[in-house]
Amino acid sequence: MSVVSIIRCKSYEEQDVYEAVRTATTHAGLPDCKGKRVLLKPNVLSDAPVEKAVTTNPVVLECMIRLLQEQGAKEVLVGDSPGLQGSHFTPKACGISKACEETGATWVDFTKDTREQEIPFTGGMRLPFSKVLDAVDLIITLPKMKTHKLMYATGALKNQFGLVPGLNKSKSHVLKQSRGAFADLIVGINTLHKPAFAVMDGIIGMEGEGPANGSPRFLGLVLASQDLVALDWAEGIVMGYQPMDLPLVKSALGHGLGTKPTFPDLDAGTLQVKDWKRIPIQKKEHLFRDLILPFLTRRLRHGPRRPAPVFGSPKCVLCQRCVHICPAQALSVRNKRIIIDTHACVRCYCCHEMCPVGAITIDEREPAG
């Protein structure tokens, strides 16, 4: 079993966070960073204001940078690649750019100087990755504790999807449409570019319509581990999930990556939030509907029958981020409204993640598959 240290942290005040991060990383066995180039990978889904709890809080990042510098790291790099990343992107609104500037860490653009690599567990699928990943000694991932419409929870494993530059991420959903296949892709990326350590920002998490349009909720926790699977297992328990219902945990364990957690400090089981607003688990219920009927109608179907995104909210500002991010080109603008072709839609929920105003909802009435 793998150690997951969970430490309480009462606020985002710098000293509170530093003490929590220092304690958690010490108890969980942070690798020796002296003389090494270290890449920190925060969650920067979009450059949203810090109060929305969409990104890893900049104070957590700053404290982690300080800790590495104090331990003698040769250089600290920081990087991520949002789905709609433009040229020369820096995460200013969320405060991460400022944290880099104030600590002397270097922000890395993952879209520059890339090379394609084959992803394990995907049947030969290839994606581009920045060559900087091969030039660092350690990768440390800094996820945010949030729900996720497709994966139910997004944590340490899912955070490595941000290593894939820009729109290449949305294209991946077309090729890996089922939850299981997409989970295998994420696990493959974690095998190819395996982080040595993870520190999760669970001080204020996100419940409900995550990972971008849910509600911030105070938890007051910092979690750390050398084992990303064990960390995501612990996150699932806190959220009230059965960890093996989480596609990423199930896939990772099935591929021999990671183990169940043990807790030297706070036990995740005693921290479970009973009224956490979870994404409902969709389980197969009927042999004919879920196995035989899909086989008989496979030539007629256009993607998995998960709940479809719903448009038409008065919140919509017609920024068209959803149109640009859609990997299946299922969205268009007509009469100043976003129109969805549900037959083309692959239910990846990239549009839902990218909407800056929460104008896209998911039609839970549609039968799952």
XYZ file of C-alpha atoms in Angstrom:
369
model
C 0.000 0.000 0.000
C 1.147 3.578 -0.702
C 1.389 6.444 1.750
C -1.016 9.360 1.270
C -0.483 12.195 3.720
C -3.550 14.360 4.372
C -2.982 17.528 6.394
C -5.452 20.198 7.449
C -4.979 23.746 6.193
C -7.342 26.412 7.460
C -6.780 29.056 4.760
C -4.783 30.158 1.735
C -2.634 32.386 3.916
C 0.927 31.741 2.811
C 2.244 30.516 6.157
C -0.717 28.148 6.644
C -0.218 26.653 3.191
C 3.560 26.404 3.523
C 3.319 24.478 6.806
C 0.669 22.131 5.412
C 2.618 21.507 2.190
C 5.904 21.012 4.064
C 4.345 18.548 6.499
C 2.456 16.585 3.840
C 5.434 16.314 1.507
C 7.723 15.247 4.344
C 5.366 12.530 5.575
C 4.683 11.281 2.045
C 8.346 11.107 1.064
C 9.085 13.945 -1.350
C 12.026 12.807 -3.522
C 15.425 14.453 -3.158
C 15.421 17.533 -5.403
C 18.910 18.853 -4.700
C 20.694 19.846 -7.902
C 17.782 18.755 -10.078
C 15.584 20.444 -12.674
C 11.997 20.040 -11.500
C 8.821 20.635 -13.513
C 5.713 21.572 -11.530
C 2.440 20.827 -13.326
C -0.494 22.778 -11.809
C -4.067 22.425 -13.029
C -4.724 25.396 -15.318
C -7.884 24.245 -17.072
C -8.477 27.858 -18.036
C -7.118 31.170 -16.840
C -10.044 31.733 -14.492
C -9.994 34.084 -11.481
C -8.719 32.333 -8.385
C -12.019 32.665 -6.506
C -13.722 30.294 -8.968
C -11.516 27.400 -7.765
C -10.936 26.197 -11.343
C -7.140 26.151 -11.070
C -4.562 25.075 -8.535
C -4.343 27.990 -6.122
C -1.221 30.105 -6.796
C -0.294 30.095 -3.109
C 0.001 26.283 -3.198
C 2.233 26.593 -6.262
C 4.327 29.350 -4.691
C 4.854 27.385 -1.483
C 5.859 24.309 -3.447
C 8.377 26.351 -5.443
C 9.830 27.802 -2.223
C 10.112 24.337 -0.716
C 11.992 22.972 -3.739
C 14.321 25.970 -3.803
C 15.070 25.560 -0.103
C 15.942 21.919 -0.744
C 18.444 22.948 -3.397
C 16.622 22.361 -6.676
C 18.804 23.547 -9.569
C 15.838 24.999 -11.481
C 12.061 25.001 -11.076
C 9.904 25.056 -14.191
C 6.123 25.460 -14.238
C 3.871 24.499 -17.131
C 0.420 23.507 -18.379
C -1.512 23.764 -21.642
C -5.208 24.705 -21.580
C -7.410 23.360 -24.360
C -7.698 26.692 -26.170
C -4.172 27.905 -25.511
C -3.102 30.756 -27.748
C 0.411 31.796 -28.615
C 2.468 33.161 -25.710
C -0.150 32.030 -23.141
C 0.602 32.819 -19.515
C -1.901 32.212 -16.682
C -2.270 35.755 -15.363
C -5.893 35.936 -14.120
C -5.494 32.897 -11.849
C -2.292 34.283 -10.298
C 0.034 31.489 -11.402
C 2.096 33.743 -13.661
C 2.674 36.131 -10.759
C 3.700 33.249 -8.496
C 6.339 32.248 -11.052
C 7.638 35.793 -11.367
C 7.890 36.353 -7.609
C 9.740 33.091 -6.975
C 11.972 33.067 -10.049
C 10.407 29.915 -11.479
C 10.230 29.644 -15.275
C 6.891 29.271 -17.079
C 7.075 26.690 -19.889
C 5.007 26.717 -23.096
C 4.139 23.084 -23.878
C 3.128 23.949 -27.460
C 6.712 24.752 -28.478
C 9.386 22.280 -29.580
C 7.273 19.115 -29.479
C 7.684 15.568 -30.705
C 5.122 12.794 -31.170
C 5.208 9.801 -28.873
C 3.191 6.589 -28.759
C 0.881 6.306 -25.744
C 0.784 2.964 -23.888
C -2.586 1.172 -23.568
C -4.090 3.029 -26.579
C -3.449 0.653 -29.464
C -0.692 2.771 -30.970
C -2.180 6.252 -30.597
C 0.422 9.030 -30.909
C 0.309 12.543 -29.441
C 2.781 15.451 -29.326
C 4.604 16.355 -26.123
C 7.043 19.129 -25.308
C 10.676 18.072 -25.355
C 11.097 19.857 -22.031
C 9.567 16.747 -20.415
C 12.684 14.810 -21.405
C 14.991 17.571 -20.164
C 13.827 17.648 -16.526
C 14.833 15.301 -13.722
C 11.489 15.219 -11.921
C 7.849 16.007 -12.657
C 5.699 16.953 -9.673
C 1.998 17.353 -10.353
C -0.188 19.826 -8.434
C -3.833 18.905 -9.081
C -6.975 20.578 -7.773
C -9.646 18.527 -6.005
C -12.672 18.804 -8.302
C -15.521 16.826 -9.758
C -15.403 16.014 -13.465
C -18.366 15.411 -15.750
C -16.673 12.641 -17.725
C -14.308 11.055 -15.174
C -16.470 11.854 -12.086
C -13.411 13.227 -10.258
C -10.331 14.975 -11.604
C -7.163 14.688 -9.602
C -3.548 13.621 -9.852
C -3.756 11.232 -12.827
C -6.037 13.412 -14.950
C -3.792 16.432 -14.395
C -1.224 14.965 -16.805
C -3.657 15.386 -19.718
C -2.465 19.003 -19.637
C 0.932 17.817 -20.871
C -0.723 17.391 -24.283
C -0.521 20.718 -26.139
C -3.702 22.712 -26.820
C -6.344 21.330 -29.152
C -4.660 17.941 -29.399
C -6.505 17.147 -26.175
C -9.963 17.644 -27.655
C -9.051 15.526 -30.690
C -8.196 12.712 -28.320
C -11.827 12.493 -27.238
C -12.904 11.597 -30.767
C -10.503 8.664 -30.846
C -11.196 7.534 -27.273
C -14.912 8.107 -26.758
C -15.798 5.695 -23.949
C -14.928 6.421 -20.344
C -12.783 3.285 -20.190
C -10.825 4.066 -23.358
C -10.255 7.669 -22.290
C -9.115 6.509 -18.845
C -6.630 4.150 -20.519
C -5.286 7.125 -22.501
C -4.729 9.154 -19.322
C -3.066 6.211 -17.584
C -0.876 5.733 -20.655
C 0.267 9.365 -20.497
C 1.097 8.887 -16.809
C 3.156 5.830 -17.719
C 4.999 7.653 -20.492
C 5.679 10.797 -18.434
C 5.339 9.591 -14.874
C 5.331 12.214 -12.113
C 7.562 11.421 -9.175
C 5.231 13.081 -6.678
C 1.859 14.794 -6.315
C 0.496 17.504 -4.041
C -3.258 18.101 -4.255
C -4.915 21.440 -3.479
C -7.962 20.422 -1.478
C -8.176 23.581 0.603
C -11.060 24.811 -1.516
C -12.301 22.176 -3.948
C -15.066 22.117 -6.506
C -18.286 20.126 -6.305
C -21.193 19.841 -8.745
C -20.670 20.688 -12.416
C -16.893 20.350 -12.435
C -14.238 20.763 -13.585
C -15.021 24.363 -14.581
C -18.584 25.312 -13.687
C -19.129 23.716 -10.309
C -19.290 25.388 -6.925
C -16.241 26.115 -4.736
C -16.380 24.336 -1.369
C -14.035 24.647 1.563
C -12.439 21.378 2.655
C -9.256 22.634 4.289
C -7.030 19.776 3.104
C -3.637 19.301 1.453
C -2.887 15.798 0.167
C 0.463 14.395 -0.958
C 1.843 11.087 -2.215
C 4.456 9.446 -4.413
C 1.595 7.301 -5.789
C -0.907 9.223 -7.934
C -3.359 6.327 -7.981
C -3.440 6.132 -4.203
C -3.917 9.905 -4.057
C -6.891 9.766 -6.446
C -8.272 6.848 -4.416
C -8.139 9.050 -1.298
C -9.746 11.959 -3.152
C -12.595 9.680 -4.225
C -13.236 8.601 -0.642
C -13.379 12.221 0.562
C -15.874 13.020 -2.214
C -18.023 10.025 -1.260
C -17.245 7.782 -4.237
C -16.371 4.115 -4.225
C -12.826 4.476 -5.638
C -13.203 1.539 -8.039
C -16.165 3.378 -9.620
C -13.696 6.040 -10.773
C -12.547 5.104 -14.314
C -9.017 6.409 -13.810
C -8.401 4.489 -10.583
C -9.859 1.316 -12.085
C -7.798 1.617 -15.278
C -4.562 2.431 -13.446
C -4.846 -0.522 -11.071
C -5.778 -2.766 -13.993
C -2.569 -1.776 -15.757
C -0.456 -2.335 -12.657
C 0.042 1.358 -11.909
C -0.228 2.271 -8.231
C -1.800 0.681 -5.159
C -4.408 1.396 -2.514
C -3.532 4.094 0.049
C -2.506 3.997 3.662
C -2.834 7.131 5.801
C -0.139 8.150 8.337
C -1.954 11.369 9.232
C -5.654 12.028 8.629
C -7.621 9.054 7.290
C -9.663 9.799 4.142
C -12.503 7.648 5.476
C -13.033 9.996 8.417
C -13.054 13.026 6.104
C -15.819 11.923 3.743
C -18.197 14.770 2.882
C -21.631 13.145 2.979
C -23.422 15.911 1.104
C -20.730 16.499 -1.538
C -22.442 17.253 -4.864
C -21.157 14.357 -6.951
C -21.466 13.514 -10.631
C -23.774 10.456 -10.648
C -22.055 7.194 -11.556
C -23.516 5.674 -14.722
C -23.522 1.903 -14.487
C -24.714 -0.645 -17.020
C -27.956 -2.243 -15.925
C -29.388 -4.377 -18.731
C -27.593 -6.983 -20.840
C -29.737 -6.386 -23.940
C -29.691 -2.578 -23.800
C -26.028 -2.254 -22.886
C -24.375 -5.107 -24.787
C -26.554 -6.701 -27.448
C -28.440 -3.639 -28.734
C -25.302 -1.498 -29.146
C -23.709 -4.343 -31.137
C -26.726 -4.664 -33.425
C -26.939 -0.902 -34.013
C -23.205 -0.137 -34.068
C -23.337 1.088 -37.695
C -26.133 3.518 -36.888
C -24.707 5.085 -33.756
C -22.435 8.114 -33.666
C -20.654 7.875 -30.337
C -21.601 6.854 -26.797
C -25.047 7.534 -25.397
C -24.007 9.624 -22.451
C -25.971 12.726 -21.493
C -25.676 15.419 -24.164
C -24.667 19.052 -23.571
C -27.592 21.459 -23.671
C -27.322 24.975 -25.064
C -29.652 27.974 -25.172
C -29.044 29.447 -21.730
C -29.483 33.236 -21.430
C -26.043 33.231 -19.777
C -24.407 32.552 -23.160
C -22.225 35.438 -24.369
C -21.486 33.832 -27.753
C -17.751 33.739 -27.122
C -17.751 30.551 -29.242
C -15.080 28.831 -27.173
C -17.297 25.742 -27.256
C -17.412 25.824 -31.058
C -13.636 26.105 -31.341
C -12.870 23.364 -28.783
C -15.379 20.796 -30.102
C -13.315 17.884 -31.522
C -16.273 16.474 -33.469
C -17.279 19.811 -35.023
C -20.753 19.217 -33.649
C -21.414 22.879 -32.767
C -22.282 25.856 -34.899
C -23.785 29.324 -34.547
C -27.192 30.056 -36.023
C -29.354 33.107 -35.363
C -27.047 34.139 -32.517
C -27.433 30.767 -30.778
C -25.192 27.749 -30.351
C -26.651 24.747 -32.172
C -25.589 21.176 -31.374
C -25.704 18.175 -33.689
C -26.313 15.438 -31.105
C -25.536 12.722 -33.654
C -22.038 14.107 -34.216
C -21.442 14.933 -30.535
C -19.090 12.441 -28.830
C -20.071 13.543 -25.284
C -16.547 14.513 -24.272
C -17.854 17.629 -22.462
C -14.961 19.796 -23.639
C -17.520 22.527 -24.365
C -18.841 22.270 -20.807
C -15.313 22.568 -19.421
C -14.406 25.586 -21.541
C -17.559 27.680 -21.084
C -16.472 30.737 -19.054
C -19.980 31.648 -17.865
C -21.546 28.265 -17.051
C -24.068 28.494 -19.898
C -23.825 24.810 -20.894
C -25.638 22.115 -18.941
C -25.852 18.343 -19.303
C -29.210 16.721 -20.111
C -29.406 14.070 -17.421
C -32.666 12.771 -18.886
C -30.886 11.146 -21.800
C -30.197 7.439 -21.215
C -26.618 6.623 -20.423
C -24.572 3.952 -22.085
